[in-house]
N, C-alpha and C. Protein backbone atom coordinates (compact mmCIF):
# COMPACT_ATOMS: atom_id res chain seq x y z
N UNK A 1 -7.73 3.71 -67.13
CA UNK A 1 -7.74 3.18 -66.25
C UNK A 1 -9.14 1.77 -66.55
N UNK A 2 -9.85 2.19 -67.88
CA UNK A 2 -10.37 0.75 -68.65
C UNK A 2 -9.30 -0.13 -69.33
N UNK A 3 -8.34 0.22 -70.07
CA UNK A 3 -7.42 -0.46 -70.89
C UNK A 3 -6.72 -1.39 -69.53
N UNK A 4 -6.00 -0.84 -68.72
CA UNK A 4 -5.65 -1.14 -67.70
C UNK A 4 -5.79 -3.00 -67.12
N UNK A 5 -8.06 -2.42 -66.77
CA UNK A 5 -8.48 -3.48 -66.35
C UNK A 5 -9.05 -4.62 -67.88
N UNK A 6 -8.51 -4.33 -68.45
CA UNK A 6 -8.52 -5.34 -70.09
C UNK A 6 -7.83 -5.75 -69.88
N UNK A 7 -6.49 -5.74 -70.18
CA UNK A 7 -5.11 -5.90 -69.76
C UNK A 7 -4.87 -7.08 -68.96
N UNK A 8 -5.46 -6.62 -68.01
CA UNK A 8 -5.55 -7.67 -66.76
C UNK A 8 -6.19 -8.25 -66.43
N UNK A 9 -7.90 -8.89 -67.39
CA UNK A 9 -8.48 -9.74 -67.62
C UNK A 9 -7.71 -10.36 -68.68
N UNK A 10 -7.43 -9.96 -69.29
CA UNK A 10 -6.49 -10.63 -70.48
C UNK A 10 -5.32 -11.70 -69.99
N UNK A 11 -4.86 -10.94 -69.63
CA UNK A 11 -3.82 -11.90 -68.87
C UNK A 11 -4.43 -12.97 -68.15
N UNK A 12 -5.52 -12.55 -67.35
CA UNK A 12 -6.24 -13.97 -65.99
C UNK A 12 -6.70 -14.98 -67.40
N UNK A 13 -7.44 -14.51 -68.47
CA UNK A 13 -7.88 -15.56 -69.44
C UNK A 13 -7.32 -16.32 -69.85
N UNK A 14 -5.63 -15.58 -70.10
CA UNK A 14 -4.62 -16.62 -70.60
C UNK A 14 -4.11 -18.07 -70.02
N UNK A 15 -3.99 -17.26 -68.30
CA UNK A 15 -3.41 -17.74 -67.96
C UNK A 15 -4.44 -18.81 -66.77
N UNK A 16 -5.75 -19.09 -67.21
CA UNK A 16 -6.63 -19.63 -66.27
C UNK A 16 -6.69 -21.02 -66.79
N UNK A 17 -7.20 -20.65 -68.33
CA UNK A 17 -7.39 -22.44 -68.59
C UNK A 17 -6.44 -23.25 -68.57
N UNK A 18 -5.74 -22.61 -68.98
CA UNK A 18 -3.70 -24.32 -69.10
C UNK A 18 -3.93 -24.84 -67.18
N UNK A 19 -4.25 -24.08 -66.88
CA UNK A 19 -3.49 -25.20 -65.02
C UNK A 19 -5.70 -25.20 -64.54
N UNK A 20 -6.39 -25.03 -64.75
CA UNK A 20 -7.59 -24.61 -63.92
C UNK A 20 -7.83 -26.25 -63.59
N UNK A 21 -7.80 -27.44 -64.24
CA UNK A 21 -7.44 -28.63 -63.61
C UNK A 21 -7.05 -29.33 -63.13
N UNK A 22 -6.16 -28.47 -62.88
CA UNK A 22 -5.14 -29.33 -61.93
C UNK A 22 -5.14 -28.97 -60.72
N UNK A 23 -6.36 -27.56 -60.25
CA UNK A 23 -6.97 -26.97 -59.03
C UNK A 23 -5.66 -27.38 -58.27
N UNK A 24 -4.82 -26.59 -58.87
CA UNK A 24 -3.34 -26.13 -57.81
C UNK A 24 -3.54 -24.67 -58.51
N UNK A 25 -4.18 -23.76 -57.66
CA UNK A 25 -4.71 -22.03 -58.21
C UNK A 25 -4.52 -22.25 -56.70
N UNK A 26 -4.92 -19.81 -56.33
CA UNK A 26 -5.29 -19.81 -55.49
C UNK A 26 -5.07 -18.41 -55.80
N UNK A 27 -6.22 -17.48 -54.30
CA UNK A 27 -6.56 -15.91 -54.19
C UNK A 27 -6.26 -15.23 -53.12
N UNK A 28 -5.90 -14.29 -53.52
CA UNK A 28 -5.51 -13.14 -52.31
C UNK A 28 -6.42 -12.27 -52.30
N UNK A 29 -5.74 -11.63 -50.73
CA UNK A 29 -7.04 -10.76 -50.86
C UNK A 29 -5.84 -9.48 -49.73
N UNK A 30 -4.82 -8.54 -49.80
CA UNK A 30 -3.68 -7.87 -48.78
C UNK A 30 -4.64 -6.38 -49.15
N UNK A 31 -4.02 -6.20 -47.41
CA UNK A 31 -4.53 -5.00 -47.34
C UNK A 31 -2.47 -4.05 -47.58
N UNK A 32 -2.75 -2.60 -47.92
CA UNK A 32 -1.29 -1.97 -48.35
C UNK A 32 -1.55 -1.10 -47.40
N UNK A 33 -0.23 -0.60 -46.70
CA UNK A 33 0.04 0.51 -44.95
C UNK A 33 1.20 1.09 -46.15
N UNK A 34 1.15 2.49 -46.75
CA UNK A 34 2.44 3.14 -47.07
C UNK A 34 3.29 4.32 -46.23
N UNK A 35 3.63 4.75 -46.97
CA UNK A 35 3.60 6.10 -46.53
C UNK A 35 3.20 7.24 -46.08
N UNK A 36 3.88 8.18 -44.94
CA UNK A 36 2.10 9.10 -45.28
C UNK A 36 1.07 8.66 -45.32
N UNK A 37 -0.07 9.11 -46.48
CA UNK A 37 -1.26 8.45 -45.76
C UNK A 37 -1.72 7.96 -46.79
N UNK A 38 -0.64 6.96 -47.65
CA UNK A 38 -0.49 5.98 -48.39
C UNK A 38 -1.04 4.88 -47.83
N UNK A 39 -2.41 3.90 -48.72
CA UNK A 39 -2.79 3.05 -48.11
C UNK A 39 -3.32 2.20 -49.60
N UNK A 40 -3.71 1.00 -49.32
CA UNK A 40 -4.45 0.66 -50.65
C UNK A 40 -4.74 -0.55 -50.17
N UNK A 41 -5.40 -1.88 -51.36
CA UNK A 41 -5.57 -3.26 -51.16
C UNK A 41 -5.73 -4.03 -52.13
N UNK A 42 -5.15 -4.74 -52.30
CA UNK A 42 -5.13 -5.06 -53.38
C UNK A 42 -5.33 -7.01 -53.68
N UNK A 43 -5.82 -7.46 -54.78
CA UNK A 43 -6.84 -8.46 -55.52
C UNK A 43 -5.67 -9.56 -56.33
N UNK A 44 -5.48 -10.56 -55.24
CA UNK A 44 -4.85 -11.18 -56.63
C UNK A 44 -4.57 -12.41 -56.51
N UNK A 45 -4.84 -12.95 -57.88
CA UNK A 45 -4.99 -14.22 -58.51
C UNK A 45 -3.58 -15.03 -58.90
N UNK A 46 -3.65 -16.35 -57.99
CA UNK A 46 -2.71 -17.27 -58.25
C UNK A 46 -3.25 -18.15 -58.95
N UNK A 47 -2.53 -18.42 -60.53
CA UNK A 47 -2.35 -19.56 -61.59
C UNK A 47 -1.77 -20.88 -61.43
N UNK A 48 -0.47 -20.74 -60.89
CA UNK A 48 0.19 -22.03 -60.27
C UNK A 48 1.19 -21.81 -59.57
N UNK A 49 0.73 -23.42 -59.08
CA UNK A 49 2.08 -23.23 -57.95
C UNK A 49 3.04 -24.13 -58.33
N UNK A 50 4.45 -24.73 -58.28
CA UNK A 50 4.74 -25.47 -58.57
C UNK A 50 6.21 -25.42 -57.22
N UNK A 51 7.13 -26.27 -57.66
CA UNK A 51 8.18 -26.61 -56.24
C UNK A 51 9.33 -26.99 -57.90
N UNK A 52 10.80 -26.20 -57.29
CA UNK A 52 12.13 -25.85 -57.76
C UNK A 52 12.91 -26.86 -56.85
N UNK A 53 13.38 -28.17 -57.45
CA UNK A 53 14.62 -28.81 -56.51
C UNK A 53 15.82 -29.12 -57.07
N UNK A 54 15.86 -28.43 -58.67
CA UNK A 54 17.23 -28.83 -59.46
C UNK A 54 18.41 -28.12 -58.46
N UNK A 55 18.34 -26.85 -57.84
CA UNK A 55 19.89 -26.62 -57.20
C UNK A 55 19.63 -26.64 -55.90
N UNK A 56 20.40 -27.72 -55.50
CA UNK A 56 20.50 -28.56 -54.24
C UNK A 56 20.75 -27.26 -53.10
N UNK A 57 21.44 -26.34 -53.16
CA UNK A 57 22.32 -25.48 -52.53
C UNK A 57 20.49 -24.26 -51.81
N UNK A 58 19.85 -24.26 -52.73
CA UNK A 58 18.64 -24.07 -52.35
C UNK A 58 17.35 -24.60 -51.39
N UNK A 59 17.34 -26.03 -51.55
CA UNK A 59 16.48 -26.88 -50.78
C UNK A 59 15.44 -27.31 -51.74
N UNK A 60 13.93 -26.95 -51.23
CA UNK A 60 12.87 -26.98 -52.17
C UNK A 60 12.45 -25.58 -51.90
N UNK A 61 12.31 -25.52 -53.19
CA UNK A 61 11.96 -23.85 -53.45
C UNK A 61 10.97 -24.18 -54.22
N UNK A 62 9.58 -23.54 -53.83
CA UNK A 62 8.15 -23.12 -53.73
C UNK A 62 8.34 -22.10 -55.01
N UNK A 63 7.89 -21.81 -55.96
CA UNK A 63 7.25 -21.06 -56.57
C UNK A 63 5.70 -20.58 -56.64
N UNK A 64 5.14 -19.95 -57.55
CA UNK A 64 3.98 -19.80 -57.85
C UNK A 64 4.01 -18.22 -58.84
N UNK A 65 3.12 -17.83 -60.09
CA UNK A 65 3.03 -16.94 -60.20
C UNK A 65 1.98 -15.71 -59.79
N UNK A 66 1.80 -15.13 -59.80
CA UNK A 66 0.97 -13.91 -59.00
C UNK A 66 0.64 -12.71 -60.03
N UNK A 67 -1.16 -12.72 -59.66
CA UNK A 67 -1.50 -11.63 -61.59
C UNK A 67 -2.04 -10.80 -60.25
N UNK A 68 -2.29 -9.37 -60.26
CA UNK A 68 -2.60 -8.49 -58.95
C UNK A 68 -3.08 -7.50 -59.99
N UNK A 69 -4.72 -6.73 -59.24
CA UNK A 69 -4.89 -5.78 -59.22
C UNK A 69 -4.69 -4.92 -57.76
N UNK A 70 -3.94 -3.05 -58.45
CA UNK A 70 -4.11 -2.92 -56.82
C UNK A 70 -4.94 -1.88 -56.80
N UNK A 71 -5.56 -1.13 -55.58
CA UNK A 71 -5.93 -0.17 -55.39
C UNK A 71 -5.39 1.40 -54.89
N UNK A 72 -4.46 2.05 -55.01
CA UNK A 72 -4.32 2.85 -54.24
C UNK A 72 -4.46 4.33 -53.25
N UNK A 73 -5.10 4.73 -52.73
CA UNK A 73 -6.02 6.33 -52.02
C UNK A 73 -4.55 6.20 -50.95
N UNK A 74 -4.05 7.74 -51.49
CA UNK A 74 -3.62 8.52 -51.09
C UNK A 74 -3.84 10.24 -50.27
N UNK A 75 -4.44 10.55 -48.66
CA UNK A 75 -5.04 11.63 -48.37
C UNK A 75 -6.13 11.32 -47.97
N UNK A 76 -6.93 12.63 -47.56
CA UNK A 76 -7.93 12.64 -46.52
C UNK A 76 -9.35 12.53 -47.19
N UNK A 77 -10.03 11.99 -46.45
CA UNK A 77 -11.69 11.73 -46.98
C UNK A 77 -11.43 13.12 -48.45
N UNK A 78 -11.00 13.82 -47.57
CA UNK A 78 -12.00 15.62 -48.09
C UNK A 78 -11.16 15.93 -49.66
N UNK A 79 -9.89 14.96 -49.51
CA UNK A 79 -8.83 15.66 -50.44
C UNK A 79 -7.99 14.15 -50.79
N UNK A 80 -8.81 13.52 -51.61
CA UNK A 80 -7.38 12.21 -51.94
C UNK A 80 -7.50 11.94 -53.38
N UNK A 81 -6.20 11.22 -53.71
CA UNK A 81 -5.57 11.01 -55.31
C UNK A 81 -6.41 9.26 -55.35
N UNK A 82 -6.37 8.98 -55.74
CA UNK A 82 -6.31 6.97 -56.12
C UNK A 82 -5.66 6.56 -57.43
N UNK A 83 -5.22 5.60 -57.65
CA UNK A 83 -4.75 5.08 -58.34
C UNK A 83 -4.67 3.40 -59.14
N UNK A 84 -4.28 2.96 -60.00
CA UNK A 84 -4.65 1.51 -60.43
C UNK A 84 -3.64 0.85 -60.26
N UNK A 85 -2.96 -0.01 -60.56
CA UNK A 85 -1.98 -1.23 -60.84
C UNK A 85 -2.00 -2.33 -61.31
N UNK A 86 -2.21 -2.91 -62.35
CA UNK A 86 -1.48 -4.09 -62.08
C UNK A 86 -0.53 -4.60 -62.09
N UNK A 87 -0.24 -5.99 -61.76
CA UNK A 87 1.00 -6.31 -61.82
C UNK A 87 0.71 -7.86 -62.44
N UNK A 88 2.64 -8.86 -62.38
CA UNK A 88 2.15 -10.27 -62.57
C UNK A 88 4.21 -10.00 -62.63
N UNK A 89 4.01 -11.07 -61.75
CA UNK A 89 5.45 -11.47 -60.36
C UNK A 89 5.63 -12.69 -60.27
N UNK A 90 6.32 -13.17 -60.35
CA UNK A 90 6.99 -14.95 -60.04
C UNK A 90 7.35 -14.94 -58.60
N UNK A 91 6.69 -15.07 -57.50
CA UNK A 91 7.23 -16.10 -56.14
C UNK A 91 8.01 -16.19 -56.01
N UNK A 92 9.00 -16.74 -55.40
CA UNK A 92 9.69 -18.08 -54.65
C UNK A 92 9.49 -17.61 -53.29
N UNK A 93 9.36 -19.31 -52.76
CA UNK A 93 9.90 -19.61 -51.03
C UNK A 93 10.26 -20.13 -50.78
N UNK A 94 10.41 -20.38 -49.48
CA UNK A 94 10.67 -21.64 -49.17
C UNK A 94 10.20 -21.72 -47.49
N UNK A 95 10.31 -23.23 -46.96
CA UNK A 95 9.92 -23.59 -45.33
C UNK A 95 11.42 -22.74 -44.00
N UNK A 96 10.98 -22.69 -43.25
CA UNK A 96 12.96 -21.88 -43.18
C UNK A 96 12.05 -22.84 -41.45
N UNK A 97 11.22 -23.31 -40.89
CA UNK A 97 10.65 -23.12 -39.50
C UNK A 97 9.26 -23.30 -39.45
N UNK A 98 8.98 -24.14 -37.88
CA UNK A 98 7.13 -24.14 -37.79
C UNK A 98 7.57 -23.57 -36.50
N UNK A 99 6.40 -22.89 -36.35
CA UNK A 99 5.57 -21.84 -35.41
C UNK A 99 4.36 -22.84 -34.11
N UNK A 100 4.92 -23.16 -33.22
CA UNK A 100 3.73 -23.54 -32.05
C UNK A 100 4.08 -25.17 -33.12
N UNK A 101 4.96 -25.88 -33.28
CA UNK A 101 5.43 -27.29 -34.57
C UNK A 101 3.93 -27.99 -35.00
N UNK A 102 3.34 -26.44 -35.42
CA UNK A 102 2.48 -26.63 -36.04
C UNK A 102 1.98 -26.20 -37.82
N UNK A 103 2.19 -25.15 -37.40
CA UNK A 103 2.21 -23.64 -38.11
C UNK A 103 3.63 -23.46 -39.88
N UNK A 104 3.69 -24.45 -40.60
CA UNK A 104 4.69 -23.79 -40.97
C UNK A 104 5.19 -22.08 -42.23
N UNK A 105 6.35 -22.05 -41.25
CA UNK A 105 6.90 -20.49 -41.41
C UNK A 105 7.82 -20.08 -43.07
N UNK A 106 7.81 -19.41 -44.01
CA UNK A 106 7.93 -19.58 -44.97
C UNK A 106 8.80 -18.00 -45.18
N UNK A 107 9.61 -18.04 -45.84
CA UNK A 107 10.11 -16.39 -46.51
C UNK A 107 9.95 -16.70 -48.30
N UNK A 108 9.70 -15.00 -48.86
CA UNK A 108 9.21 -15.18 -49.75
C UNK A 108 9.58 -13.75 -50.19
N UNK A 109 9.83 -13.46 -51.30
CA UNK A 109 10.65 -13.37 -52.20
C UNK A 109 10.16 -13.40 -53.79
N UNK A 110 9.90 -12.04 -54.73
CA UNK A 110 9.71 -11.86 -56.32
C UNK A 110 10.01 -10.84 -56.12
N UNK A 111 10.36 -10.03 -57.78
CA UNK A 111 10.59 -9.86 -58.34
C UNK A 111 9.85 -9.60 -60.20
N UNK A 112 8.93 -8.52 -59.64
CA UNK A 112 7.70 -8.64 -61.22
C UNK A 112 7.45 -7.09 -62.05
N UNK A 113 6.56 -7.25 -62.61
CA UNK A 113 6.84 -6.16 -63.14
C UNK A 113 5.10 -5.79 -62.79
N UNK A 114 4.76 -4.14 -63.54
CA UNK A 114 3.60 -3.15 -62.91
C UNK A 114 3.40 -2.56 -63.97
N UNK A 115 1.91 -2.61 -64.21
CA UNK A 115 1.50 -0.94 -65.00
C UNK A 115 0.93 -0.12 -63.85
N UNK A 116 0.97 1.32 -63.95
CA UNK A 116 0.40 1.88 -62.48
C UNK A 116 -0.33 2.96 -63.71
N UNK A 117 -1.70 3.44 -63.38
CA UNK A 117 -1.79 3.56 -63.82
C UNK A 117 -2.58 5.96 -64.10
N UNK A 118 -1.83 6.24 -63.42
CA UNK A 118 -1.01 7.88 -63.29
C UNK A 118 0.44 7.40 -62.28
N UNK A 119 1.78 8.20 -63.37
CA UNK A 119 2.49 9.16 -62.88
C UNK A 119 2.80 9.83 -61.93
N UNK A 120 1.43 10.64 -61.61
CA UNK A 120 1.12 11.86 -61.01
C UNK A 120 0.47 11.24 -59.66
N UNK A 121 1.08 11.22 -58.35
CA UNK A 121 0.49 10.16 -57.10
C UNK A 121 1.25 10.22 -56.10
N UNK A 122 0.73 10.61 -54.40
CA UNK A 122 0.82 10.54 -53.38
C UNK A 122 2.06 11.85 -53.38
N UNK A 123 1.61 12.72 -54.25
CA UNK A 123 2.70 14.32 -53.84
C UNK A 123 3.98 13.67 -55.44
N UNK A 124 3.82 12.41 -55.88
CA UNK A 124 5.23 12.24 -56.47
C UNK A 124 4.90 12.69 -58.04
N UNK A 125 6.09 12.62 -58.85
CA UNK A 125 6.43 11.96 -60.19
C UNK A 125 6.31 11.17 -59.47
N UNK A 126 6.12 9.78 -60.35
CA UNK A 126 7.30 8.33 -60.45
C UNK A 126 7.29 7.98 -61.63
N UNK A 127 7.36 8.92 -62.55
CA UNK A 127 8.61 9.11 -63.47
C UNK A 127 7.98 8.01 -64.77
N UNK A 128 6.95 6.69 -64.43
CA UNK A 128 6.43 6.18 -65.84
C UNK A 128 5.79 5.24 -65.67
N UNK A 129 5.10 4.63 -66.47
CA UNK A 129 3.78 4.25 -66.23
C UNK A 129 4.08 2.20 -65.28
N UNK A 130 5.50 2.58 -66.11
CA UNK A 130 5.96 1.04 -66.00
C UNK A 130 7.04 0.62 -64.52
N UNK A 131 6.93 0.08 -63.99
CA UNK A 131 7.27 -0.69 -62.48
C UNK A 131 7.69 -1.48 -62.83
N UNK A 132 8.87 -1.84 -61.69
CA UNK A 132 9.01 -3.09 -60.91
C UNK A 132 8.16 -3.21 -59.65
N UNK A 133 8.05 -4.06 -59.39
CA UNK A 133 6.89 -4.85 -57.07
C UNK A 133 7.72 -6.18 -57.45
N UNK A 134 8.40 -5.59 -56.29
CA UNK A 134 9.08 -6.13 -55.28
C UNK A 134 8.39 -6.42 -54.20
N UNK A 135 9.04 -7.65 -53.65
CA UNK A 135 8.89 -8.33 -52.03
C UNK A 135 9.78 -9.33 -51.44
N UNK A 136 9.89 -8.66 -50.54
CA UNK A 136 10.24 -9.06 -49.45
C UNK A 136 9.47 -10.18 -48.03
N UNK A 137 9.35 -10.63 -47.21
CA UNK A 137 8.16 -11.20 -46.81
C UNK A 137 7.86 -12.65 -46.23
N UNK A 138 6.56 -12.75 -44.88
CA UNK A 138 6.94 -14.13 -44.55
C UNK A 138 6.15 -14.53 -44.59
N UNK A 139 5.57 -15.98 -44.29
CA UNK A 139 4.36 -16.57 -45.26
C UNK A 139 4.20 -17.18 -43.72
N UNK A 140 2.80 -17.73 -43.18
CA UNK A 140 2.35 -19.26 -42.31
C UNK A 140 1.11 -19.40 -42.80
N UNK A 141 1.76 -20.78 -43.45
CA UNK A 141 0.55 -21.80 -43.19
C UNK A 141 -0.19 -22.12 -42.77
N UNK A 142 -1.66 -21.92 -42.26
CA UNK A 142 -2.20 -21.93 -41.58
C UNK A 142 -2.92 -23.70 -41.85
N UNK A 143 -3.58 -24.16 -43.26
CA UNK A 143 -3.50 -25.39 -43.03
C UNK A 143 -2.89 -25.45 -44.69
N UNK A 144 -3.24 -26.44 -45.46
CA UNK A 144 -2.84 -26.92 -47.05
C UNK A 144 -3.73 -25.66 -47.62
N UNK A 145 -4.95 -25.05 -47.68
CA UNK A 145 -5.33 -24.12 -48.11
C UNK A 145 -5.21 -22.77 -47.90
N UNK A 146 -5.37 -22.71 -46.63
CA UNK A 146 -5.04 -20.68 -45.95
C UNK A 146 -3.76 -20.65 -45.54
N UNK A 147 -3.27 -19.54 -46.04
CA UNK A 147 -1.80 -18.79 -45.56
C UNK A 147 -2.52 -17.39 -45.12
N UNK A 148 -1.20 -16.92 -43.94
CA UNK A 148 -1.44 -15.54 -44.02
C UNK A 148 -0.18 -14.45 -44.17
N UNK A 149 0.09 -13.65 -44.58
CA UNK A 149 1.49 -13.30 -45.15
C UNK A 149 1.79 -11.46 -44.58
N UNK A 150 2.74 -11.52 -44.19
CA UNK A 150 3.70 -10.58 -43.71
C UNK A 150 4.12 -9.86 -44.99
N UNK A 151 4.12 -8.90 -45.72
CA UNK A 151 5.57 -8.44 -46.53
C UNK A 151 5.86 -6.42 -46.49
N UNK A 152 7.06 -6.72 -47.11
CA UNK A 152 7.46 -5.32 -47.47
C UNK A 152 7.35 -5.30 -49.15
N UNK A 153 7.08 -4.46 -49.10
CA UNK A 153 6.51 -4.45 -50.95
C UNK A 153 7.08 -2.82 -51.24
N UNK A 154 7.86 -2.74 -52.54
CA UNK A 154 8.73 -1.92 -53.02
C UNK A 154 8.09 -1.16 -54.44
N UNK A 155 7.62 -0.26 -55.23
CA UNK A 155 7.08 -0.53 -56.26
C UNK A 155 8.50 1.03 -57.16
N UNK A 156 9.24 0.42 -58.10
CA UNK A 156 10.04 1.91 -58.05
C UNK A 156 10.34 1.62 -60.01
N UNK A 157 10.68 2.25 -60.61
CA UNK A 157 10.42 2.29 -62.19
C UNK A 157 12.44 1.41 -62.18
N UNK A 158 12.92 1.13 -61.45
CA UNK A 158 14.53 0.65 -61.27
C UNK A 158 15.59 1.80 -61.85
N UNK A 159 14.98 2.95 -62.02
CA UNK A 159 15.99 3.88 -62.29
C UNK A 159 16.01 3.98 -64.21
N UNK A 160 14.83 3.18 -64.53
CA UNK A 160 15.35 3.50 -65.84
C UNK A 160 14.34 4.48 -66.35
N UNK A 161 13.77 5.94 -65.83
CA UNK A 161 13.52 6.97 -65.47
C UNK A 161 14.73 8.43 -64.80
N UNK A 162 14.61 8.84 -64.85
CA UNK A 162 15.46 10.32 -63.85
C UNK A 162 14.50 10.51 -62.77
N UNK A 163 13.37 10.22 -62.45
CA UNK A 163 12.36 10.36 -62.20
C UNK A 163 12.41 8.68 -61.04
N UNK A 164 12.56 8.80 -60.03
CA UNK A 164 12.34 7.13 -59.96
C UNK A 164 12.34 7.04 -57.97
N UNK A 165 11.24 8.22 -57.15
CA UNK A 165 11.21 8.05 -55.67
C UNK A 165 10.30 6.60 -55.35
N UNK A 166 10.39 6.49 -55.49
CA UNK A 166 9.15 4.64 -55.01
C UNK A 166 8.74 4.63 -54.46
N UNK A 167 7.33 4.26 -54.77
CA UNK A 167 6.84 4.18 -53.46
C UNK A 167 6.82 2.31 -52.56
N UNK A 168 6.85 2.39 -51.43
CA UNK A 168 6.56 1.54 -50.40
C UNK A 168 5.78 1.54 -49.24
N UNK A 169 5.33 0.22 -49.29
CA UNK A 169 4.57 -0.98 -48.55
C UNK A 169 4.51 -2.03 -47.42
N UNK A 170 3.42 -1.45 -46.44
CA UNK A 170 3.59 -2.71 -45.43
C UNK A 170 2.52 -3.52 -45.90
N UNK A 171 2.96 -4.93 -45.80
CA UNK A 171 1.47 -6.01 -47.06
C UNK A 171 0.94 -6.83 -46.04
N UNK A 172 -0.28 -7.02 -45.84
CA UNK A 172 -0.79 -7.85 -45.10
C UNK A 172 -1.83 -8.10 -45.73
N UNK A 173 -1.31 -10.34 -46.01
CA UNK A 173 -1.99 -10.54 -46.51
C UNK A 173 -2.96 -11.95 -45.85
N UNK A 174 -4.33 -12.47 -46.55
CA UNK A 174 -4.43 -14.28 -46.61
C UNK A 174 -5.08 -14.51 -47.80
N UNK A 175 -4.47 -15.14 -47.92
CA UNK A 175 -4.69 -16.68 -49.23
C UNK A 175 -5.38 -17.52 -49.07
N UNK A 176 -5.74 -17.93 -49.80
CA UNK A 176 -6.35 -19.33 -49.72
C UNK A 176 -6.75 -19.83 -51.33
N UNK A 177 -5.70 -21.44 -51.53
CA UNK A 177 -5.42 -22.25 -52.39
C UNK A 177 -6.41 -23.06 -52.67
N UNK A 178 -6.78 -23.70 -53.99
CA UNK A 178 -7.85 -24.82 -54.07
C UNK A 178 -7.42 -25.43 -55.60
C-alpha cells in the first residue's frame, strides 16, 4: 500500500509544477456506492483543463486529466475488507443543455488506468493489480469554480486476465477549480 501512495505522490509532483502557473487546476471529493455492501471515498486532483475543438462533429470538447486516490470498503463494521487504488485518466466532456437557464449540464466520459493494492476484494478475485477505470456521467456547473457530478464508474482488467469480474460504482462528486 505504501508503494501506491509513493507512486501517486510522484505523479502529483510531476504534473503540479508544469501547470501551477496557469491556475487552471481542480480538486474533487467523491462518494462511491458499489454493489452489495461496497462503498468508498475518492480524492482527485485535476492538474490540467483544456478545450479540444479540432473535430467539428464533436463541437467544443473539454478535457482534463485526473489523478485519484480511492479507498474502498466492503462488509459490515465487525467484518470488513478495505482496498486502496490510485488512478489516472483523461476525461472528456461537453455541454448539451442548461438547467433552469442557469446551470450548464455536461456529459462526460473517460477511460484511464488504475493500480489496485489487493486483488482479493469484496469476495472477488479481480485478477490483477492493473485495472481500467471507465466512467460515464453528468456534470452540472454551479458557477465557474464549482460543480457536482453523478457518474457510473467501472473498474476491470478488460479481459487481460482470465479473472475479470469487475467492480461497479455509482459516484457522487463535488469539484472545485482554482
